[in-house]
PDB file of C-alpha atoms in Angstrom:
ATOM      1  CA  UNK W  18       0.000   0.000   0.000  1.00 49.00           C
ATOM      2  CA  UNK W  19       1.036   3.519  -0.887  1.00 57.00           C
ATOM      3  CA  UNK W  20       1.933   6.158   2.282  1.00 91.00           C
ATOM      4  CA  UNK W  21       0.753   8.666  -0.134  1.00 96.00           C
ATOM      5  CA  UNK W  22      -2.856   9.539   0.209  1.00 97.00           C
ATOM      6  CA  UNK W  23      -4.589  11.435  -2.917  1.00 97.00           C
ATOM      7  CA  UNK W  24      -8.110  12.512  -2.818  1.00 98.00           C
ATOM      8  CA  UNK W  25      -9.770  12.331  -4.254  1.00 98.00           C
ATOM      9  CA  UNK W  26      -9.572   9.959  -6.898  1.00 96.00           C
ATOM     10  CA  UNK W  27     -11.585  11.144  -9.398  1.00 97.00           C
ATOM     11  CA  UNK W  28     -12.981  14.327 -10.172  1.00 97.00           C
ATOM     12  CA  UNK W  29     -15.145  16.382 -12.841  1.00 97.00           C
ATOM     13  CA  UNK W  30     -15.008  19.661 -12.675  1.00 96.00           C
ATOM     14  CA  UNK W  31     -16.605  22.319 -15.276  1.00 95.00           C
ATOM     15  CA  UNK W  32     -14.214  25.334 -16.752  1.00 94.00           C
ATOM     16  CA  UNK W  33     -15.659  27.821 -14.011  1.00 93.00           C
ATOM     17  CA  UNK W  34     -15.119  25.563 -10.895  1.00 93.00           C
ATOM     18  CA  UNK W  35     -12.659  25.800  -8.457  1.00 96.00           C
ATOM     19  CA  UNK W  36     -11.625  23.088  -6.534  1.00 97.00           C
ATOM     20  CA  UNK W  37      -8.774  21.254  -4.927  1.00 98.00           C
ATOM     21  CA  UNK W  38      -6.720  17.854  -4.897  1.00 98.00           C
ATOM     22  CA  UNK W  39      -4.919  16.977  -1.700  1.00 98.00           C
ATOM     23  CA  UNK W  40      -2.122  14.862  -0.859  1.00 98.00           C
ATOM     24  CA  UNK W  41      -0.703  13.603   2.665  1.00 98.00           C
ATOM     25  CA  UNK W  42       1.651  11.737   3.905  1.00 97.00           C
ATOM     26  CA  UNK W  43       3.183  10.228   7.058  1.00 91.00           C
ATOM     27  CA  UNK W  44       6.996   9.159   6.011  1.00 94.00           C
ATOM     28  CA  UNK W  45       8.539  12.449   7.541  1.00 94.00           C
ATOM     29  CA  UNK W  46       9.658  13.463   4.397  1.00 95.00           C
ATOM     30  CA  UNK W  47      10.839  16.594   3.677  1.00 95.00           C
ATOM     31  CA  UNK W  48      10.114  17.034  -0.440  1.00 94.00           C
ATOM     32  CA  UNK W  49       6.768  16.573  -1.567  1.00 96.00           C
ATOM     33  CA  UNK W  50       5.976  17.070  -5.153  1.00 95.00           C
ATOM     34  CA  UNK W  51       3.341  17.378  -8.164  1.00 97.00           C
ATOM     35  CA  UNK W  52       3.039  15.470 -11.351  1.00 96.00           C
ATOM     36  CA  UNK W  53       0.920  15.636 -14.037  1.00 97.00           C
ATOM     37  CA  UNK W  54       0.412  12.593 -16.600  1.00 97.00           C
ATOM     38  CA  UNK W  55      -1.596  12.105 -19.819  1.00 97.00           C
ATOM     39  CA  UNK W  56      -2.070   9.496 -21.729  1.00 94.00           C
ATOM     40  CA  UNK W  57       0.632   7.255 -23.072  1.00 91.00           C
ATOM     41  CA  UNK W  58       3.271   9.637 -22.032  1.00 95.00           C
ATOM     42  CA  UNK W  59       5.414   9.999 -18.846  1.00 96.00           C
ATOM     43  CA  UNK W  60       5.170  11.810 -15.571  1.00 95.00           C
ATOM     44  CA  UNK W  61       5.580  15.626 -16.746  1.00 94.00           C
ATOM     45  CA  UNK W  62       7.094  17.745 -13.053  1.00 93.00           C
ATOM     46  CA  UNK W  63       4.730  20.540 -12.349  1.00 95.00           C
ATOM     47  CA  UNK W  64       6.363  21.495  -8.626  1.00 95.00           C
ATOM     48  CA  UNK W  65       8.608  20.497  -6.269  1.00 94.00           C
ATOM     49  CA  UNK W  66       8.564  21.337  -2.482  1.00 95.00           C
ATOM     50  CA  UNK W  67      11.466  21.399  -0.520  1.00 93.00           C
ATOM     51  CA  UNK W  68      10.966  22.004   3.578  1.00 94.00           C
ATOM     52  CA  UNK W  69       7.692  23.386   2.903  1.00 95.00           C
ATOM     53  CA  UNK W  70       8.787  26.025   0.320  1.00 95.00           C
ATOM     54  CA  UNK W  71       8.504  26.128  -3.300  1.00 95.00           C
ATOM     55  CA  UNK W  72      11.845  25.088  -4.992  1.00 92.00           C
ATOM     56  CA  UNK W  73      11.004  24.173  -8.786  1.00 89.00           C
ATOM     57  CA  UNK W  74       8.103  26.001 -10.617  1.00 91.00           C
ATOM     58  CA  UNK W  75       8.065  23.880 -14.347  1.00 90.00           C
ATOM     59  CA  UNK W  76       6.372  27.155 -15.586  1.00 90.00           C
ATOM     60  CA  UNK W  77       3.214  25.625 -15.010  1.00 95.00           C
ATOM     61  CA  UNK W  78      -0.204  28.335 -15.749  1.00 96.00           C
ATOM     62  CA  UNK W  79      -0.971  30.043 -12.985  1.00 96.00           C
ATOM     63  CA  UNK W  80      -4.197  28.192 -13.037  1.00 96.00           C
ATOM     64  CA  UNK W  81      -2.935  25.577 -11.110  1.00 98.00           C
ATOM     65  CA  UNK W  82      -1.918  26.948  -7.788  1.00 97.00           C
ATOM     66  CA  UNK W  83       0.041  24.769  -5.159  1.00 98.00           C
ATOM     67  CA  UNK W  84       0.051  24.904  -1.275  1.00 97.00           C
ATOM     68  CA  UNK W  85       2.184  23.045   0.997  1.00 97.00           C
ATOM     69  CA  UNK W  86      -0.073  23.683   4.486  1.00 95.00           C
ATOM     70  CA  UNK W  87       2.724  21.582   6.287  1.00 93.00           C
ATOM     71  CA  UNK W  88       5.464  19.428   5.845  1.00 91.00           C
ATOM     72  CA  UNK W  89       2.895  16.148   5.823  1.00 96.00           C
ATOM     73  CA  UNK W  90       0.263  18.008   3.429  1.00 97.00           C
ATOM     74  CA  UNK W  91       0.345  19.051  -0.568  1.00 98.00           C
ATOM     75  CA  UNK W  92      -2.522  20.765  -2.097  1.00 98.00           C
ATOM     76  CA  UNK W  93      -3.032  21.930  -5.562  1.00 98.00           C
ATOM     77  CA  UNK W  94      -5.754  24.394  -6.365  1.00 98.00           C
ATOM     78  CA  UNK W  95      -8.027  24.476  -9.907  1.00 97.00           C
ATOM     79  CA  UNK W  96      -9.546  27.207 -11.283  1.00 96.00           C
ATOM     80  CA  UNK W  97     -10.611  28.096 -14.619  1.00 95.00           C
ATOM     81  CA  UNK W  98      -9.311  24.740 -15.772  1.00 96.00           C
ATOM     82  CA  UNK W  99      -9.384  23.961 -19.942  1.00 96.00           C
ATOM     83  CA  UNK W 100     -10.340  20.933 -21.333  1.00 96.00           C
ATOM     84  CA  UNK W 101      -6.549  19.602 -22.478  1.00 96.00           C
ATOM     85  CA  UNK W 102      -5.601  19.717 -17.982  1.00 97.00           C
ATOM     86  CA  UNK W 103      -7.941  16.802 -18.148  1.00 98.00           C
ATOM     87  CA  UNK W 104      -4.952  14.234 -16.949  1.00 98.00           C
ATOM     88  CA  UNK W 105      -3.798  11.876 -13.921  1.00 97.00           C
ATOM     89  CA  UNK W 106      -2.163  14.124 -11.383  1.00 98.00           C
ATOM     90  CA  UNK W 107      -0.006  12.690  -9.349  1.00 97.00           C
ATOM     91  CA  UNK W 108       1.593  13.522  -6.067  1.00 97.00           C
ATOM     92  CA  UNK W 109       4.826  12.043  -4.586  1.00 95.00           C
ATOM     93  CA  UNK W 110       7.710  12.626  -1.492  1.00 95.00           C
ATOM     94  CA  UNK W 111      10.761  11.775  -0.663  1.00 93.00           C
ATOM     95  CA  UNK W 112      13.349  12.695   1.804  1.00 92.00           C
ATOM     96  CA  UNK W 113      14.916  14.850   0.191  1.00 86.00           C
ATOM     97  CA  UNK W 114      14.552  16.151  -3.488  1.00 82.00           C
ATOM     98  CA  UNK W 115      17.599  13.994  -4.517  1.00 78.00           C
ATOM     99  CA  UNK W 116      16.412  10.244  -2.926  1.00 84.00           C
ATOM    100  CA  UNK W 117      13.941   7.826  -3.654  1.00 87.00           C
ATOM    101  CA  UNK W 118      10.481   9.103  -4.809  1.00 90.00           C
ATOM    102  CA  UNK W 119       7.517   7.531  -3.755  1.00 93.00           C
ATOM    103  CA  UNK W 120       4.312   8.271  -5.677  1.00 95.00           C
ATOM    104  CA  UNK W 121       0.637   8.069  -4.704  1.00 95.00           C
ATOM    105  CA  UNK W 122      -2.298   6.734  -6.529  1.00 94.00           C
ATOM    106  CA  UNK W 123      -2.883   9.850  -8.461  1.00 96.00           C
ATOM    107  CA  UNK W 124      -6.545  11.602  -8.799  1.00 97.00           C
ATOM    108  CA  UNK W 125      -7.605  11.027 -12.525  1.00 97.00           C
ATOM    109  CA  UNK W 126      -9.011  15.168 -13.031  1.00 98.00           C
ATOM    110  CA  UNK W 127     -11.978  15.656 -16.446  1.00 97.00           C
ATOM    111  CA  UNK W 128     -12.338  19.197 -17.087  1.00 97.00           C
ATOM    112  CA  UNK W 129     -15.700  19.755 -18.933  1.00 96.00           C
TER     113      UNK W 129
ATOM    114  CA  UNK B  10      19.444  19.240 -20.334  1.00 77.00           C
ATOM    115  CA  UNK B  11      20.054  15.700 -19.869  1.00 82.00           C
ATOM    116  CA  UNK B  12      18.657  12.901 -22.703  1.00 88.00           C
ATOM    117  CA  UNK B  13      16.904   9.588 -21.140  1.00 93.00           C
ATOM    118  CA  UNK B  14      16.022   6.961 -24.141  1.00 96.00           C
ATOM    119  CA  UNK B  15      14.237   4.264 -22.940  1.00 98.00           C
ATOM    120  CA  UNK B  16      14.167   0.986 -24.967  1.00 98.00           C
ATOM    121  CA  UNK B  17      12.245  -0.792 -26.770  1.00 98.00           C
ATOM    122  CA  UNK B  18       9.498   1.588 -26.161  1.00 97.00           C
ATOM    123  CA  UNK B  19       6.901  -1.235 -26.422  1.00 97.00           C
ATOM    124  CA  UNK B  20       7.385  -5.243 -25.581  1.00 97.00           C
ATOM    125  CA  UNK B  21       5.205  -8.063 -26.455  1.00 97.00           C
ATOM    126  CA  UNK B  22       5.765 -11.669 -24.705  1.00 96.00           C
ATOM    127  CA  UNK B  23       4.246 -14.331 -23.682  1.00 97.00           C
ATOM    128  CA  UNK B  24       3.966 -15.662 -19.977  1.00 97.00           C
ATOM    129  CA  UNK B  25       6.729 -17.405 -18.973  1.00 97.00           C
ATOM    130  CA  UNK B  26       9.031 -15.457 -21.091  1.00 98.00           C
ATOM    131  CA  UNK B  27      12.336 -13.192 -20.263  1.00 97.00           C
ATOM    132  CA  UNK B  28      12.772  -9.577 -21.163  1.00 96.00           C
ATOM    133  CA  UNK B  29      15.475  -6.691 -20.449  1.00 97.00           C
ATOM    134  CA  UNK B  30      14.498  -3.164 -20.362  1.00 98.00           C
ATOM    135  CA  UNK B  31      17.255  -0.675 -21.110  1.00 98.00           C
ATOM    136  CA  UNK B  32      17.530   2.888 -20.025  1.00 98.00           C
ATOM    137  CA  UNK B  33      20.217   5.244 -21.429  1.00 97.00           C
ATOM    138  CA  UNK B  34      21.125   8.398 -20.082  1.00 94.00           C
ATOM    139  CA  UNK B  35      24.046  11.484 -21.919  1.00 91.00           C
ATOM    140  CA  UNK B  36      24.818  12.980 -18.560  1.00 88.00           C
ATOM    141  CA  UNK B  37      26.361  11.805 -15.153  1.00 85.00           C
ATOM    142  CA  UNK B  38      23.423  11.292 -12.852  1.00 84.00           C
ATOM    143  CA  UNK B  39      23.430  11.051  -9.030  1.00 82.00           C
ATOM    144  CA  UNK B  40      20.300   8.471  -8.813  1.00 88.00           C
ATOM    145  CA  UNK B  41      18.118   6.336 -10.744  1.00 93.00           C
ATOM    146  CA  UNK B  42      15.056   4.631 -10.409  1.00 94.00           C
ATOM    147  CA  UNK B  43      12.360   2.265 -12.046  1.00 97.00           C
ATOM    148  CA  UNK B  44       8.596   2.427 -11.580  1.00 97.00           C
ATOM    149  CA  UNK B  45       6.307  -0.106 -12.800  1.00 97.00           C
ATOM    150  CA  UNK B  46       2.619   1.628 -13.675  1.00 97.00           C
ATOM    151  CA  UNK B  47       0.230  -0.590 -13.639  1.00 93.00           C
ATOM    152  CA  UNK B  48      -3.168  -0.163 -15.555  1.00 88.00           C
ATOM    153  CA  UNK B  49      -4.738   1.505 -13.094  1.00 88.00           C
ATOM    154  CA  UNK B  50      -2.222   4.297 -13.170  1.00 91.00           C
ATOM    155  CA  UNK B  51      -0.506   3.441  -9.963  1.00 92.00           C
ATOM    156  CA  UNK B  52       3.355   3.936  -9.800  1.00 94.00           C
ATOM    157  CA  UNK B  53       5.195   1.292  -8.256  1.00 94.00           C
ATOM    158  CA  UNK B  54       8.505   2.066  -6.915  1.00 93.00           C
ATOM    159  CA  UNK B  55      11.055  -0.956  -8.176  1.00 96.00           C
ATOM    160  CA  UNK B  56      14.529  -0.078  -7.570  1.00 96.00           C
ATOM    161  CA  UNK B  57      16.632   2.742  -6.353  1.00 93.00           C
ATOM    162  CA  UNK B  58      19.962   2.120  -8.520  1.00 94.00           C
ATOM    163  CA  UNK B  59      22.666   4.913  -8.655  1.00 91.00           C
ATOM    164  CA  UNK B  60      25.422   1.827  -9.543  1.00 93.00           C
ATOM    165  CA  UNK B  61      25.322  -2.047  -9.129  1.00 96.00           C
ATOM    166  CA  UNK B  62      22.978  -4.664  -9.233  1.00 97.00           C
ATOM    167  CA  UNK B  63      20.002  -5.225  -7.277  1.00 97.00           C
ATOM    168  CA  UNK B  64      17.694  -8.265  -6.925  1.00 97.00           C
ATOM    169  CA  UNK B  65      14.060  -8.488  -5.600  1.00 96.00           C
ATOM    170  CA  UNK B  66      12.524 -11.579  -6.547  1.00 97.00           C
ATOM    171  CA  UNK B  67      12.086 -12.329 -10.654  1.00 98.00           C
ATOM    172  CA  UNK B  68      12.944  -8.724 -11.590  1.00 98.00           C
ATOM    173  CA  UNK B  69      16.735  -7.378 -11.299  1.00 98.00           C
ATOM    174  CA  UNK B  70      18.686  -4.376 -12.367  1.00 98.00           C
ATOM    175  CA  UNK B  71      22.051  -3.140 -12.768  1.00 98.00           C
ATOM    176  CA  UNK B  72      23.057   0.142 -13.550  1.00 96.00           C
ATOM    177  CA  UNK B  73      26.587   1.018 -15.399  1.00 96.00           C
ATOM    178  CA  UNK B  74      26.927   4.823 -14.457  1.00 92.00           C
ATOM    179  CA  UNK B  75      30.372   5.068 -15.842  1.00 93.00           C
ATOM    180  CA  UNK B  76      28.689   4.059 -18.970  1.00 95.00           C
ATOM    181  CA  UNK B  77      25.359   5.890 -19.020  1.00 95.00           C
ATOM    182  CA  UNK B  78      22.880   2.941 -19.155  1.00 96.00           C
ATOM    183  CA  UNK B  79      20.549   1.080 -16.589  1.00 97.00           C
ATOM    184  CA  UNK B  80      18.952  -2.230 -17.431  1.00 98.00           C
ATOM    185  CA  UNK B  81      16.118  -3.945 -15.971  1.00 98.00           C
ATOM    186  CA  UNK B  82      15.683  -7.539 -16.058  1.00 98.00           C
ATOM    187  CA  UNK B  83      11.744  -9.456 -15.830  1.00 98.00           C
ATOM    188  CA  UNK B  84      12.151 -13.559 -15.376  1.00 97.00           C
ATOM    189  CA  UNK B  85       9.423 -15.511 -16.010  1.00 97.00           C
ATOM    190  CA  UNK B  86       7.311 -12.943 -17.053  1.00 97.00           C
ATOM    191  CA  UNK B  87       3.660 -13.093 -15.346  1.00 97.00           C
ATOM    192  CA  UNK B  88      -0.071 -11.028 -16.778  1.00 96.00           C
ATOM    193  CA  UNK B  89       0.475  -9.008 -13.841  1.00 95.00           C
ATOM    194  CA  UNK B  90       3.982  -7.388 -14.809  1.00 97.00           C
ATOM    195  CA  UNK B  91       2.297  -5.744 -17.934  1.00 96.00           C
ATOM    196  CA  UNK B  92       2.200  -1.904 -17.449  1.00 97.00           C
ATOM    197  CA  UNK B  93       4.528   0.789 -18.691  1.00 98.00           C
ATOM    198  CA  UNK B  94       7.832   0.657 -16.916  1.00 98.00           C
ATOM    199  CA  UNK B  95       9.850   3.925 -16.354  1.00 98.00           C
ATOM    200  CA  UNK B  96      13.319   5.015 -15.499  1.00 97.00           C
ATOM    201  CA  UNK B  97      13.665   8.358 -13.631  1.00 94.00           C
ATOM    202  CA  UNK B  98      16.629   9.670 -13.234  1.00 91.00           C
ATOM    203  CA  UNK B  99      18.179  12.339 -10.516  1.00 84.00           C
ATOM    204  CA  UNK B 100      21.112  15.001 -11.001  1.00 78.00           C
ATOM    205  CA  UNK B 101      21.626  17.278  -8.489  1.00 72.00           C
ATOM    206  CA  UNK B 102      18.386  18.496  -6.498  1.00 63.00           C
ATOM    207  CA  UNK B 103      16.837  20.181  -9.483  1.00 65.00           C
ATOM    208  CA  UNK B 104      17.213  17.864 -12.576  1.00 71.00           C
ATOM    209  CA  UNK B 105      14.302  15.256 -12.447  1.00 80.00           C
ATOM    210  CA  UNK B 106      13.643  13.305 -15.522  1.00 88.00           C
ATOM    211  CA  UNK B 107      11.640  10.836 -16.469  1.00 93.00           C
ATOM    212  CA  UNK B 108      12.024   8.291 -19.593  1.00 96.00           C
ATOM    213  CA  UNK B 109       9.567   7.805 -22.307  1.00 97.00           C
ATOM    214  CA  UNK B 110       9.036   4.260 -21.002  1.00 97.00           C
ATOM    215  CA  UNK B 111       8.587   0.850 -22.149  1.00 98.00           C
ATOM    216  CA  UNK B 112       5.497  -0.469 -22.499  1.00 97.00           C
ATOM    217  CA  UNK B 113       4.896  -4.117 -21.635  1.00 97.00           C
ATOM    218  CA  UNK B 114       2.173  -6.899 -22.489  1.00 97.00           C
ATOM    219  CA  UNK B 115       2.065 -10.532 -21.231  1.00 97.00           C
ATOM    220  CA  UNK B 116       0.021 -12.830 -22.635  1.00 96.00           C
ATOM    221  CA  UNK B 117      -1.018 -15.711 -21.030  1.00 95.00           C
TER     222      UNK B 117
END
């Protein structure tokens, strides 16, 4: 079982919603990160968190708006979403930005 | 910025069978790792492998980082190892890359 916890795991949300995914976990680690995926292609870095501050920004639209609450918790906020974000987003820690990554299950997002 | 192929980028075998995944890499790297993603989209960590050879169970991997390459190794291929598999290498703190991956069917 993954210590990364994701929810949710599925969402719809229409162009003019705003909501959030959220990610937690328990390992003590220190770098907590965002990924987003689409189909038939790899893990594409959106942010990276390092001791609860943003260290890498992948020039990602500032319609997608991350929060790191604590060191346990990742959130990334959703507004005014197109279509083509429709994707598997996928969070992920490790100790520190250089070690092993582990990944959770990933909320599959449908922008409509 | 540092170039990951990832080969072959798609593997059909039957159960039973053996396979080797390669990973190359142009750059020095201070870590790598493979992830098997299963259907469902999960992202299962397999190895962390900067250098050497690891075993865990029917699936191996050795990475030559003098020589820029990583290869995985699947015995007696099951259903259950199909999925994409992925190298992801690390240099420094800020270069995080992931391969193209291979994909990989079983048939029973």
């Amino acid at each position: 079982d993954t210590e990364v916890t994701q929810t949710p795991k599925h969402l719809v949300m229409g162009m003019t919603n705003k909501k959030s995914l959220k990610c937690e976990q328990h390992m003590g680690h220190r770098a907590m990160y965002w990924y987003k995926q689409k189909a038939k292609k790899p893990p594409e870095l959106m942010f990276v968190y390092s001791y609860e501050k943003l260290s890498i920004n992948e020039s990602v639209p500032s319609r997608f708006s991350p929060e790191c609450p604590n060191s346990s918790l990742l959130n990334l906020h959703l507004h005014a979403l197109q279509p083509e974000d429709s994707a598997l987003y996928l969070c992920a820690s490790s100790q520190d930005p250089g070690n092993t990554i582990y990944f959770g299950e990933g909320s599959w997002l449908t922008v409509v | 910025g540092i170039q990951v192929e990832q080969s072959p980028p798609d593997l059909i075998l039957q159960e039973g069978a053996n396979s080797t995944l390669r990973c190359n890499f142009s750059d020095s790297v201070n870590n790598l790792q493979w992830f098997h993603q299963n259907p469902w989209g999960q992202l299962i960590n397999l190895f962390y492998i900067p250098s050497g050879t690891k075993q865990n169970g029917r699936l191996s991997a050795t990475t030559v980082a003098t020589e820029r390459y990583s290869l995985l190794y699947i015995s007696s291929s099951q259903t259950t190892d199909s999925g994409v598999y992925f190298c992801r290498l690390i240099q420094g703190a800020q270069k995080l890359v992931f391969g193209q991956g291979t994909r990989l069917t079983i048939n029973p």
